[in-house]
Amino acid sequence: MHMVEHTNDWLSQLVSPVAVVCHDAGAANLILAWLREGVASKSLSHHVFRLVLKGPAEIEWRKQNLALPHTEIHTELDSALLGANCVLTGTGWASSLEHDARKLASDLQIASVAVMDHWVNYPQRFERNAQVVFPNQIWVADSYAADLASELFQTVPVVQLPNLYLQEMVKTIPPVSESSQTLLYVLEPLRMDWGRGTAGEFQALDFFVQHLHAIVGHQRVEIVLRPHPSDPPHKYDNWLKQHPNLNIKMDGNPSLNHSIEQAKWVVGAETFAMVVACSAGRKTYSSLPPWAHRCRLPHKEIVHLADLLSGVVS
């Protein structure tokens, strides 16, 4: 496994033109933060970037308004990769866009770099329809991911870069206000039901509500539900109607930072937002019920609600 201290050492090796292909928000945020650093340091000032951004990644790009020196917006992979010298992709679940980009890069003999933004389901991220396509290099943003990826993908070089996105987020979040009585619940699609016929994210939410006292005691708290970037609109409307007695509302903040800033507690299943929260000093809990898989976020600061109830955590 290769380790680097400065992103510029690696960003400068991205041979222009560079095709950047992202769908999910996680890797897109990491990549945009690295590119922002590269632009600021002038190491990417002569690069041409061909962007194919869909879904949540496109939303992040528009929101961040990142000024890259030479940018082409493409809607199709063919035009973006034709003549490119490097392809930088995410490894998201929600579409096959990034997988298709790596496959096309392989066919065209273009070097590809895949960015892992999480800590779960690594092998499956490189497989669609029983077809496995590995990149020439994997980039990760912390030592947990570096160790995991190096163990799983022994034939692919793994490079650890600083998590500039997380650093940028955390430094803007002040310490928690002692007067805060807000609990932020960060939602995510879990894509499993553990044989119970109900989507896992709703099971986790129900488990949390049933055992809210284990987190906050008998305090009267305001619960704020923050949808995941990939959640469709109104996904939780019916669930809210079924819980009229809770002091609960949907999050209207466009910024995750601002939502965490207002919260004393942060709860979720195993989404990256929980990593931001615990890095910002918030009390952070996983709501995955005891019949589910165990929360796979490796950060020791995260408390498992199921452990609280079983007496494992005092």
PDB file of C-alpha atoms in Angstrom:
ATOM      1  CA  MET A   1       0.000   0.000   0.000  1.00  0.00           C
ATOM      2  CA  HIS A   2       1.259   3.471  -0.908  1.00  0.00           C
ATOM      3  CA  MET A   3       0.826   6.358   1.519  1.00  0.00           C
ATOM      4  CA  VAL A   4       1.123  10.045   0.676  1.00  0.00           C
ATOM      5  CA  GLU A   5       1.003  13.154   2.818  1.00  0.00           C
ATOM      6  CA  HIS A   6       0.105  15.727   0.166  1.00  0.00           C
ATOM      7  CA  THR A   7      -2.619  15.462  -2.466  1.00  0.00           C
ATOM      8  CA  ASN A   8      -0.611  17.503  -4.967  1.00  0.00           C
ATOM      9  CA  ASP A   9       1.942  14.696  -5.300  1.00  0.00           C
ATOM     10  CA  TRP A  10      -0.804  12.537  -6.773  1.00  0.00           C
ATOM     11  CA  LEU A  11      -3.057  15.087  -8.415  1.00  0.00           C
ATOM     12  CA  SER A  12      -0.139  16.275 -10.523  1.00  0.00           C
ATOM     13  CA  GLN A  13       0.120  12.734 -11.887  1.00  0.00           C
ATOM     14  CA  LEU A  14      -3.369  12.951 -13.342  1.00  0.00           C
ATOM     15  CA  VAL A  15      -2.465  13.227 -17.008  1.00  0.00           C
ATOM     16  CA  SER A  16      -4.612  15.741 -18.882  1.00  0.00           C
ATOM     17  CA  PRO A  17      -7.222  15.528 -20.280  1.00  0.00           C
ATOM     18  CA  VAL A  18      -8.851  13.941 -17.195  1.00  0.00           C
ATOM     19  CA  ALA A  19     -12.366  12.506 -17.363  1.00  0.00           C
ATOM     20  CA  VAL A  20     -14.141  12.781 -13.991  1.00  0.00           C
ATOM     21  CA  VAL A  21     -17.170  10.502 -13.681  1.00  0.00           C
ATOM     22  CA  CYS A  22     -19.373  10.532 -10.562  1.00  0.00           C
ATOM     23  CA  HIS A  23     -22.938   9.722  -9.619  1.00  0.00           C
ATOM     24  CA  ASP A  24     -23.083   9.368  -5.834  1.00  0.00           C
ATOM     25  CA  ALA A  25     -22.314  12.310  -3.564  1.00  0.00           C
ATOM     26  CA  GLY A  26     -19.696  10.665  -1.328  1.00  0.00           C
ATOM     27  CA  ALA A  27     -16.834  10.208  -3.770  1.00  0.00           C
ATOM     28  CA  ALA A  28     -17.836  13.370  -5.631  1.00  0.00           C
ATOM     29  CA  ASN A  29     -17.280  15.422  -2.482  1.00  0.00           C
ATOM     30  CA  LEU A  30     -13.849  13.860  -1.924  1.00  0.00           C
ATOM     31  CA  ILE A  31     -12.832  14.430  -5.545  1.00  0.00           C
ATOM     32  CA  LEU A  32     -14.080  18.026  -5.637  1.00  0.00           C
ATOM     33  CA  ALA A  33     -12.162  18.826  -2.455  1.00  0.00           C
ATOM     34  CA  TRP A  34      -8.960  17.370  -3.929  1.00  0.00           C
ATOM     35  CA  LEU A  35      -9.466  19.248  -7.197  1.00  0.00           C
ATOM     36  CA  ARG A  36     -10.101  22.472  -5.274  1.00  0.00           C
ATOM     37  CA  GLU A  37      -6.772  21.957  -3.512  1.00  0.00           C
ATOM     38  CA  GLY A  38      -5.071  21.250  -6.818  1.00  0.00           C
ATOM     39  CA  VAL A  39      -6.463  24.426  -8.358  1.00  0.00           C
ATOM     40  CA  ALA A  40      -5.425  26.521  -5.335  1.00  0.00           C
ATOM     41  CA  SER A  41      -1.870  25.143  -5.481  1.00  0.00           C
ATOM     42  CA  LYS A  42      -1.684  25.722  -9.262  1.00  0.00           C
ATOM     43  CA  SER A  43      -0.697  22.075  -9.838  1.00  0.00           C
ATOM     44  CA  LEU A  44      -3.820  21.556 -11.970  1.00  0.00           C
ATOM     45  CA  SER A  45      -3.929  24.963 -13.609  1.00  0.00           C
ATOM     46  CA  HIS A  46      -3.213  23.601 -17.102  1.00  0.00           C
ATOM     47  CA  HIS A  47      -5.371  20.496 -16.890  1.00  0.00           C
ATOM     48  CA  VAL A  48      -8.470  19.933 -18.982  1.00  0.00           C
ATOM     49  CA  PHE A  49     -11.272  18.238 -17.043  1.00  0.00           C
ATOM     50  CA  ARG A  50     -14.120  16.461 -18.794  1.00  0.00           C
ATOM     51  CA  LEU A  51     -16.936  16.059 -16.302  1.00  0.00           C
ATOM     52  CA  VAL A  52     -19.699  13.472 -16.489  1.00  0.00           C
ATOM     53  CA  LEU A  53     -21.729  14.120 -13.350  1.00  0.00           C
ATOM     54  CA  LYS A  54     -25.169  12.675 -12.725  1.00  0.00           C
ATOM     55  CA  GLY A  55     -27.596  12.528  -9.813  1.00  0.00           C
ATOM     56  CA  PRO A  56     -26.345  13.682  -6.394  1.00  0.00           C
ATOM     57  CA  ALA A  57     -22.830  14.306  -7.763  1.00  0.00           C
ATOM     58  CA  GLU A  58     -24.163  16.857 -10.245  1.00  0.00           C
ATOM     59  CA  ILE A  59     -26.079  18.568  -7.438  1.00  0.00           C
ATOM     60  CA  GLU A  60     -22.884  18.802  -5.353  1.00  0.00           C
ATOM     61  CA  TRP A  61     -20.967  20.238  -8.308  1.00  0.00           C
ATOM     62  CA  ARG A  62     -23.564  22.968  -8.870  1.00  0.00           C
ATOM     63  CA  LYS A  63     -23.792  23.731  -5.144  1.00  0.00           C
ATOM     64  CA  GLN A  64     -20.050  24.081  -4.666  1.00  0.00           C
ATOM     65  CA  ASN A  65     -19.562  26.208  -7.799  1.00  0.00           C
ATOM     66  CA  LEU A  66     -15.978  24.967  -8.152  1.00  0.00           C
ATOM     67  CA  ALA A  67     -14.011  26.911 -10.747  1.00  0.00           C
ATOM     68  CA  LEU A  68     -11.725  24.516 -12.583  1.00  0.00           C
ATOM     69  CA  PRO A  69      -9.472  26.220 -15.127  1.00  0.00           C
ATOM     70  CA  HIS A  70     -10.474  24.216 -18.216  1.00  0.00           C
ATOM     71  CA  THR A  71     -13.764  22.385 -17.830  1.00  0.00           C
ATOM     72  CA  GLU A  72     -15.884  20.524 -20.354  1.00  0.00           C
ATOM     73  CA  ILE A  73     -19.322  19.250 -19.318  1.00  0.00           C
ATOM     74  CA  HIS A  74     -20.241  15.996 -21.056  1.00  0.00           C
ATOM     75  CA  THR A  75     -23.480  14.043 -20.913  1.00  0.00           C
ATOM     76  CA  GLU A  76     -22.091  10.860 -22.469  1.00  0.00           C
ATOM     77  CA  LEU A  77     -19.130   8.715 -21.439  1.00  0.00           C
ATOM     78  CA  ASP A  78     -18.026   8.151 -25.041  1.00  0.00           C
ATOM     79  CA  SER A  79     -17.318  11.815 -25.731  1.00  0.00           C
ATOM     80  CA  ALA A  80     -15.709  12.394 -22.326  1.00  0.00           C
ATOM     81  CA  LEU A  81     -13.311   9.451 -22.571  1.00  0.00           C
ATOM     82  CA  LEU A  82     -12.396   9.747 -26.244  1.00  0.00           C
ATOM     83  CA  GLY A  83      -8.872  11.142 -26.185  1.00  0.00           C
ATOM     84  CA  ALA A  84      -8.699  11.318 -22.384  1.00  0.00           C
ATOM     85  CA  ASN A  85      -5.494  10.225 -20.681  1.00  0.00           C
ATOM     86  CA  CYS A  86      -6.936   9.422 -17.256  1.00  0.00           C
ATOM     87  CA  VAL A  87     -10.344   8.615 -15.773  1.00  0.00           C
ATOM     88  CA  LEU A  88     -11.216   9.480 -12.166  1.00  0.00           C
ATOM     89  CA  THR A  89     -14.418   7.879 -10.878  1.00  0.00           C
ATOM     90  CA  GLY A  90     -16.451   7.338  -7.767  1.00  0.00           C
ATOM     91  CA  THR A  91     -17.551   3.881  -6.662  1.00  0.00           C
ATOM     92  CA  GLY A  92     -21.196   4.491  -5.821  1.00  0.00           C
ATOM     93  CA  TRP A  93     -24.080   2.078  -5.512  1.00  0.00           C
ATOM     94  CA  ALA A  94     -26.885   4.069  -7.034  1.00  0.00           C
ATOM     95  CA  SER A  95     -26.058   3.634 -10.723  1.00  0.00           C
ATOM     96  CA  SER A  96     -23.758   1.830 -13.136  1.00  0.00           C
ATOM     97  CA  LEU A  97     -22.321   5.088 -14.530  1.00  0.00           C
ATOM     98  CA  GLU A  98     -18.953   4.821 -12.775  1.00  0.00           C
ATOM     99  CA  HIS A  99     -18.619   1.100 -13.482  1.00  0.00           C
ATOM    100  CA  ASP A 100     -19.389   1.741 -17.158  1.00  0.00           C
ATOM    101  CA  ALA A 101     -16.697   4.441 -17.200  1.00  0.00           C
ATOM    102  CA  ARG A 102     -14.083   2.041 -15.813  1.00  0.00           C
ATOM    103  CA  LYS A 103     -15.121  -0.618 -18.335  1.00  0.00           C
ATOM    104  CA  LEU A 104     -14.839   1.846 -21.220  1.00  0.00           C
ATOM    105  CA  ALA A 105     -11.492   3.102 -19.899  1.00  0.00           C
ATOM    106  CA  SER A 106     -10.229  -0.477 -19.793  1.00  0.00           C
ATOM    107  CA  ASP A 107     -11.416  -1.084 -23.368  1.00  0.00           C
ATOM    108  CA  LEU A 108      -9.698   2.122 -24.530  1.00  0.00           C
ATOM    109  CA  GLN A 109      -6.571   1.343 -22.473  1.00  0.00           C
ATOM    110  CA  ILE A 110      -6.943   4.554 -20.441  1.00  0.00           C
ATOM    111  CA  ALA A 111      -5.656   4.547 -16.858  1.00  0.00           C
ATOM    112  CA  SER A 112      -8.469   4.741 -14.313  1.00  0.00           C
ATOM    113  CA  VAL A 113      -8.527   5.745 -10.653  1.00  0.00           C
ATOM    114  CA  ALA A 114     -11.470   4.795  -8.431  1.00  0.00           C
ATOM    115  CA  VAL A 115     -12.245   6.671  -5.227  1.00  0.00           C
ATOM    116  CA  MET A 116     -13.634   4.714  -2.261  1.00  0.00           C
ATOM    117  CA  ASP A 117     -15.581   7.021   0.016  1.00  0.00           C
ATOM    118  CA  HIS A 118     -16.957   4.527   2.546  1.00  0.00           C
ATOM    119  CA  TRP A 119     -16.051   1.357   4.415  1.00  0.00           C
ATOM    120  CA  VAL A 120     -18.630  -1.197   3.244  1.00  0.00           C
ATOM    121  CA  ASN A 121     -19.324  -3.537   0.319  1.00  0.00           C
ATOM    122  CA  TYR A 122     -15.995  -2.906  -1.380  1.00  0.00           C
ATOM    123  CA  PRO A 123     -15.951  -5.890  -3.781  1.00  0.00           C
ATOM    124  CA  GLN A 124     -19.519  -5.263  -4.943  1.00  0.00           C
ATOM    125  CA  ARG A 125     -18.653  -1.704  -5.969  1.00  0.00           C
ATOM    126  CA  PHE A 126     -16.620  -3.064  -8.868  1.00  0.00           C
ATOM    127  CA  GLU A 127     -19.216  -5.554 -10.092  1.00  0.00           C
ATOM    128  CA  ARG A 128     -22.332  -5.098 -12.215  1.00  0.00           C
ATOM    129  CA  ASN A 129     -24.254  -7.939 -13.827  1.00  0.00           C
ATOM    130  CA  ALA A 130     -21.568 -10.458 -12.804  1.00  0.00           C
ATOM    131  CA  GLN A 131     -18.926  -8.376 -14.584  1.00  0.00           C
ATOM    132  CA  VAL A 132     -15.957  -7.248 -12.435  1.00  0.00           C
ATOM    133  CA  VAL A 133     -13.870  -4.281 -13.596  1.00  0.00           C
ATOM    134  CA  PHE A 134     -11.043  -3.039 -11.398  1.00  0.00           C
ATOM    135  CA  PRO A 135      -9.328   0.325 -11.824  1.00  0.00           C
ATOM    136  CA  ASN A 136      -5.576   0.801 -12.187  1.00  0.00           C
ATOM    137  CA  GLN A 137      -5.468   2.500  -8.816  1.00  0.00           C
ATOM    138  CA  ILE A 138      -7.726   3.003  -5.797  1.00  0.00           C
ATOM    139  CA  TRP A 139      -7.741   6.227  -3.781  1.00  0.00           C
ATOM    140  CA  VAL A 140      -9.011   6.317  -0.201  1.00  0.00           C
ATOM    141  CA  ALA A 141      -9.191   9.060   2.403  1.00  0.00           C
ATOM    142  CA  ASP A 142      -8.357   7.433   5.735  1.00  0.00           C
ATOM    143  CA  SER A 143      -6.344   4.606   7.248  1.00  0.00           C
ATOM    144  CA  TYR A 144      -9.405   2.411   7.922  1.00  0.00           C
ATOM    145  CA  ALA A 145     -10.280   2.379   4.223  1.00  0.00           C
ATOM    146  CA  ALA A 146      -6.624   1.982   3.211  1.00  0.00           C
ATOM    147  CA  ASP A 147      -6.222  -1.157   5.335  1.00  0.00           C
ATOM    148  CA  LEU A 148      -9.489  -2.654   4.132  1.00  0.00           C
ATOM    149  CA  ALA A 149      -8.892  -1.934   0.446  1.00  0.00           C
ATOM    150  CA  SER A 150      -5.292  -3.175   0.585  1.00  0.00           C
ATOM    151  CA  GLU A 151      -6.450  -6.452   2.099  1.00  0.00           C
ATOM    152  CA  LEU A 152      -9.276  -6.970  -0.400  1.00  0.00           C
ATOM    153  CA  PHE A 153      -7.597  -5.759  -3.593  1.00  0.00           C
ATOM    154  CA  GLN A 154      -4.062  -7.037  -3.398  1.00  0.00           C
ATOM    155  CA  THR A 155      -3.365  -6.581  -7.114  1.00  0.00           C
ATOM    156  CA  VAL A 156      -4.513  -2.932  -7.248  1.00  0.00           C
ATOM    157  CA  PRO A 157      -2.335  -0.163  -5.752  1.00  0.00           C
ATOM    158  CA  VAL A 158      -4.129   1.664  -2.932  1.00  0.00           C
ATOM    159  CA  VAL A 159      -3.259   5.292  -2.241  1.00  0.00           C
ATOM    160  CA  GLN A 160      -4.290   7.131   0.914  1.00  0.00           C
ATOM    161  CA  LEU A 161      -4.870  10.852   0.505  1.00  0.00           C
ATOM    162  CA  PRO A 162      -5.949  13.318   3.215  1.00  0.00           C
ATOM    163  CA  ASN A 163      -9.696  13.649   3.646  1.00  0.00           C
ATOM    164  CA  LEU A 164      -9.810  17.332   2.724  1.00  0.00           C
ATOM    165  CA  TYR A 165     -13.598  17.227   2.434  1.00  0.00           C
ATOM    166  CA  LEU A 166     -14.004  16.043   6.031  1.00  0.00           C
ATOM    167  CA  GLN A 167     -11.391  18.508   7.275  1.00  0.00           C
ATOM    168  CA  GLU A 168     -13.162  21.385   5.547  1.00  0.00           C
ATOM    169  CA  MET A 169     -16.511  20.366   6.990  1.00  0.00           C
ATOM    170  CA  VAL A 170     -15.370  19.834  10.570  1.00  0.00           C
ATOM    171  CA  LYS A 171     -13.464  23.095  10.866  1.00  0.00           C
ATOM    172  CA  THR A 172     -16.663  25.050  10.151  1.00  0.00           C
ATOM    173  CA  ILE A 173     -18.696  23.276  12.862  1.00  0.00           C
ATOM    174  CA  PRO A 174     -18.380  24.958  16.288  1.00  0.00           C
ATOM    175  CA  PRO A 175     -18.536  23.028  19.576  1.00  0.00           C
ATOM    176  CA  VAL A 176     -22.003  21.961  20.624  1.00  0.00           C
ATOM    177  CA  SER A 177     -24.131  24.462  22.486  1.00  0.00           C
ATOM    178  CA  GLU A 178     -25.008  23.197  25.953  1.00  0.00           C
ATOM    179  CA  SER A 179     -28.514  24.605  25.517  1.00  0.00           C
ATOM    180  CA  SER A 180     -29.173  22.505  22.416  1.00  0.00           C
ATOM    181  CA  GLN A 181     -32.026  20.006  22.715  1.00  0.00           C
ATOM    182  CA  THR A 182     -31.897  18.986  19.072  1.00  0.00           C
ATOM    183  CA  LEU A 183     -31.272  15.436  17.869  1.00  0.00           C
ATOM    184  CA  LEU A 184     -30.329  15.100  14.220  1.00  0.00           C
ATOM    185  CA  TYR A 185     -31.207  11.811  12.536  1.00  0.00           C
ATOM    186  CA  VAL A 186     -29.277  11.324   9.287  1.00  0.00           C
ATOM    187  CA  LEU A 187     -31.148   9.038   6.927  1.00  0.00           C
ATOM    188  CA  GLU A 188     -29.849   6.730   4.207  1.00  0.00           C
ATOM    189  CA  PRO A 189     -31.210   3.944   1.975  1.00  0.00           C
ATOM    190  CA  LEU A 190     -30.005   0.617   3.403  1.00  0.00           C
ATOM    191  CA  ARG A 191     -31.114  -1.672   0.547  1.00  0.00           C
ATOM    192  CA  MET A 192     -31.847  -4.608   2.847  1.00  0.00           C
ATOM    193  CA  ASP A 193     -34.720  -5.747   5.067  1.00  0.00           C
ATOM    194  CA  TRP A 194     -33.155  -8.635   7.065  1.00  0.00           C
ATOM    195  CA  GLY A 195     -36.050 -10.873   6.016  1.00  0.00           C
ATOM    196  CA  ARG A 196     -38.716  -8.669   7.605  1.00  0.00           C
ATOM    197  CA  GLY A 197     -40.344  -7.205   4.501  1.00  0.00           C
ATOM    198  CA  THR A 198     -39.795  -3.564   5.484  1.00  0.00           C
ATOM    199  CA  ALA A 199     -36.980  -1.411   4.148  1.00  0.00           C
ATOM    200  CA  GLY A 200     -34.055  -1.427   6.581  1.00  0.00           C
ATOM    201  CA  GLU A 201     -33.939   2.355   6.943  1.00  0.00           C
ATOM    202  CA  PHE A 202     -37.507   2.320   8.320  1.00  0.00           C
ATOM    203  CA  GLN A 203     -36.702  -0.549  10.703  1.00  0.00           C
ATOM    204  CA  ALA A 204     -33.722   1.409  12.039  1.00  0.00           C
ATOM    205  CA  LEU A 205     -35.849   4.539  12.378  1.00  0.00           C
ATOM    206  CA  ASP A 206     -38.545   2.628  14.283  1.00  0.00           C
ATOM    207  CA  PHE A 207     -35.936   1.016  16.542  1.00  0.00           C
ATOM    208  CA  PHE A 208     -34.510   4.461  17.292  1.00  0.00           C
ATOM    209  CA  VAL A 209     -37.911   5.946  18.142  1.00  0.00           C
ATOM    210  CA  GLN A 210     -38.777   3.018  20.429  1.00  0.00           C
ATOM    211  CA  HIS A 211     -35.536   3.450  22.365  1.00  0.00           C
ATOM    212  CA  LEU A 212     -35.012   7.202  22.182  1.00  0.00           C
ATOM    213  CA  HIS A 213     -34.810   7.345  25.985  1.00  0.00           C
ATOM    214  CA  ALA A 214     -31.585   5.306  25.939  1.00  0.00           C
ATOM    215  CA  ILE A 215     -29.925   8.239  24.186  1.00  0.00           C
ATOM    216  CA  VAL A 216     -31.568  11.344  25.662  1.00  0.00           C
ATOM    217  CA  GLY A 217     -33.125  10.073  28.907  1.00  0.00           C
ATOM    218  CA  HIS A 218     -36.407  11.820  29.728  1.00  0.00           C
ATOM    219  CA  GLN A 219     -35.507  15.135  28.125  1.00  0.00           C
ATOM    220  CA  ARG A 220     -37.936  16.675  25.677  1.00  0.00           C
ATOM    221  CA  VAL A 221     -35.938  16.898  22.453  1.00  0.00           C
ATOM    222  CA  GLU A 222     -36.597  18.105  18.945  1.00  0.00           C
ATOM    223  CA  ILE A 223     -35.871  15.418  16.355  1.00  0.00           C
ATOM    224  CA  VAL A 224     -34.769  16.574  12.920  1.00  0.00           C
ATOM    225  CA  LEU A 225     -34.776  14.029  10.084  1.00  0.00           C
ATOM    226  CA  ARG A 226     -32.229  14.773   7.354  1.00  0.00           C
ATOM    227  CA  PRO A 227     -32.798  12.879   4.083  1.00  0.00           C
ATOM    228  CA  HIS A 228     -29.912  11.278   2.249  1.00  0.00           C
ATOM    229  CA  PRO A 229     -28.928  12.962  -1.052  1.00  0.00           C
ATOM    230  CA  SER A 230     -30.171   9.899  -2.936  1.00  0.00           C
ATOM    231  CA  ASP A 231     -33.562   9.742  -1.162  1.00  0.00           C
ATOM    232  CA  PRO A 232     -36.532  10.657  -3.392  1.00  0.00           C
ATOM    233  CA  PRO A 233     -38.753  13.550  -2.271  1.00  0.00           C
ATOM    234  CA  HIS A 234     -41.513  12.721   0.235  1.00  0.00           C
ATOM    235  CA  LYS A 235     -40.051   9.294   1.012  1.00  0.00           C
ATOM    236  CA  TYR A 236     -40.693   9.723   4.741  1.00  0.00           C
ATOM    237  CA  ASP A 237     -44.034  11.571   4.593  1.00  0.00           C
ATOM    238  CA  ASN A 238     -46.140   8.532   5.521  1.00  0.00           C
ATOM    239  CA  TRP A 239     -43.772   7.576   8.338  1.00  0.00           C
ATOM    240  CA  LEU A 240     -44.098  11.075   9.806  1.00  0.00           C
ATOM    241  CA  LYS A 241     -47.896  10.859   9.652  1.00  0.00           C
ATOM    242  CA  GLN A 242     -47.712   7.613  11.632  1.00  0.00           C
ATOM    243  CA  HIS A 243     -45.824   9.365  14.464  1.00  0.00           C
ATOM    244  CA  PRO A 244     -47.913  12.481  15.200  1.00  0.00           C
ATOM    245  CA  ASN A 245     -46.939  12.550  18.870  1.00  0.00           C
ATOM    246  CA  LEU A 246     -43.221  12.991  18.254  1.00  0.00           C
ATOM    247  CA  ASN A 247     -41.620  16.431  18.225  1.00  0.00           C
ATOM    248  CA  ILE A 248     -40.136  15.744  14.828  1.00  0.00           C
ATOM    249  CA  LYS A 249     -39.611  17.552  11.526  1.00  0.00           C
ATOM    250  CA  MET A 250     -37.742  17.192   8.247  1.00  0.00           C
ATOM    251  CA  ASP A 251     -34.461  19.055   7.902  1.00  0.00           C
ATOM    252  CA  GLY A 252     -34.684  22.151   5.730  1.00  0.00           C
ATOM    253  CA  ASN A 253     -30.977  23.025   5.881  1.00  0.00           C
ATOM    254  CA  PRO A 254     -29.126  22.682   2.583  1.00  0.00           C
ATOM    255  CA  SER A 255     -25.881  22.310   4.571  1.00  0.00           C
ATOM    256  CA  LEU A 256     -25.075  19.200   6.600  1.00  0.00           C
ATOM    257  CA  ASN A 257     -22.584  21.303   8.580  1.00  0.00           C
ATOM    258  CA  HIS A 258     -25.322  23.654   9.725  1.00  0.00           C
ATOM    259  CA  SER A 259     -27.569  20.755  10.718  1.00  0.00           C
ATOM    260  CA  ILE A 260     -24.799  19.155  12.797  1.00  0.00           C
ATOM    261  CA  GLU A 261     -23.937  22.531  14.323  1.00  0.00           C
ATOM    262  CA  GLN A 262     -27.426  22.792  15.811  1.00  0.00           C
ATOM    263  CA  ALA A 263     -27.494  19.219  17.139  1.00  0.00           C
ATOM    264  CA  LYS A 264     -26.440  17.831  20.502  1.00  0.00           C
ATOM    265  CA  TRP A 265     -26.913  14.216  19.375  1.00  0.00           C
ATOM    266  CA  VAL A 266     -26.595  12.675  15.907  1.00  0.00           C
ATOM    267  CA  VAL A 267     -28.101   9.280  15.044  1.00  0.00           C
ATOM    268  CA  GLY A 268     -28.074   7.218  11.861  1.00  0.00           C
ATOM    269  CA  ALA A 269     -27.525   3.703  10.570  1.00  0.00           C
ATOM    270  CA  GLU A 270     -24.042   3.830   9.001  1.00  0.00           C
ATOM    271  CA  THR A 271     -23.937   6.916   6.795  1.00  0.00           C
ATOM    272  CA  PHE A 272     -20.883   9.136   6.277  1.00  0.00           C
ATOM    273  CA  ALA A 273     -22.724  12.021   7.947  1.00  0.00           C
ATOM    274  CA  MET A 274     -22.178  10.157  11.249  1.00  0.00           C
ATOM    275  CA  VAL A 275     -18.411  10.321  10.652  1.00  0.00           C
ATOM    276  CA  VAL A 276     -18.658  14.078  10.182  1.00  0.00           C
ATOM    277  CA  ALA A 277     -20.696  14.334  13.374  1.00  0.00           C
ATOM    278  CA  CYS A 278     -18.334  12.354  15.594  1.00  0.00           C
ATOM    279  CA  SER A 279     -15.343  14.159  14.081  1.00  0.00           C
ATOM    280  CA  ALA A 280     -17.040  17.413  15.107  1.00  0.00           C
ATOM    281  CA  GLY A 281     -17.396  16.211  18.690  1.00  0.00           C
ATOM    282  CA  ARG A 282     -21.092  15.292  18.617  1.00  0.00           C
ATOM    283  CA  LYS A 283     -22.440  12.290  20.537  1.00  0.00           C
ATOM    284  CA  THR A 284     -23.074   9.890  17.670  1.00  0.00           C
ATOM    285  CA  TYR A 285     -25.130   6.685  17.644  1.00  0.00           C
ATOM    286  CA  SER A 286     -25.938   3.896  15.209  1.00  0.00           C
ATOM    287  CA  SER A 287     -29.616   2.974  15.121  1.00  0.00           C
ATOM    288  CA  LEU A 288     -29.192  -0.398  13.413  1.00  0.00           C
ATOM    289  CA  PRO A 289     -31.383  -2.858  15.344  1.00  0.00           C
ATOM    290  CA  PRO A 290     -29.944  -6.001  16.936  1.00  0.00           C
ATOM    291  CA  TRP A 291     -31.355  -8.251  14.190  1.00  0.00           C
ATOM    292  CA  ALA A 292     -29.540  -6.236  11.514  1.00  0.00           C
ATOM    293  CA  HIS A 293     -25.886  -6.391  10.595  1.00  0.00           C
ATOM    294  CA  ARG A 294     -23.627  -4.434  12.915  1.00  0.00           C
ATOM    295  CA  CYS A 295     -22.799  -0.861  11.915  1.00  0.00           C
ATOM    296  CA  ARG A 296     -19.714  -1.111   9.713  1.00  0.00           C
ATOM    297  CA  LEU A 297     -18.368   2.374  10.301  1.00  0.00           C
ATOM    298  CA  PRO A 298     -14.996   1.671  11.951  1.00  0.00           C
ATOM    299  CA  HIS A 299     -14.900   4.808  14.110  1.00  0.00           C
ATOM    300  CA  LYS A 300     -14.731   3.902  17.783  1.00  0.00           C
ATOM    301  CA  GLU A 301     -16.500   7.084  18.884  1.00  0.00           C
ATOM    302  CA  ILE A 302     -19.784   5.845  17.411  1.00  0.00           C
ATOM    303  CA  VAL A 303     -22.008   4.159  20.013  1.00  0.00           C
ATOM    304  CA  HIS A 304     -24.302   1.317  18.943  1.00  0.00           C
ATOM    305  CA  LEU A 305     -27.827   1.799  20.302  1.00  0.00           C
ATOM    306  CA  ALA A 306     -28.287  -1.979  20.411  1.00  0.00           C
ATOM    307  CA  ASP A 307     -25.258  -2.181  22.738  1.00  0.00           C
ATOM    308  CA  LEU A 308     -26.749   0.451  25.055  1.00  0.00           C
ATOM    309  CA  LEU A 309     -29.890  -1.635  25.417  1.00  0.00           C
ATOM    310  CA  SER A 310     -27.997  -4.875  25.996  1.00  0.00           C
ATOM    311  CA  GLY A 311     -25.770  -3.282  28.616  1.00  0.00           C
ATOM    312  CA  VAL A 312     -22.589  -3.631  26.565  1.00  0.00           C
ATOM    313  CA  VAL A 313     -22.093   0.157  26.800  1.00  0.00           C
ATOM    314  CA  SER A 314     -22.759   1.902  30.057  1.00  0.00           C
TER     315      SER A 314
END
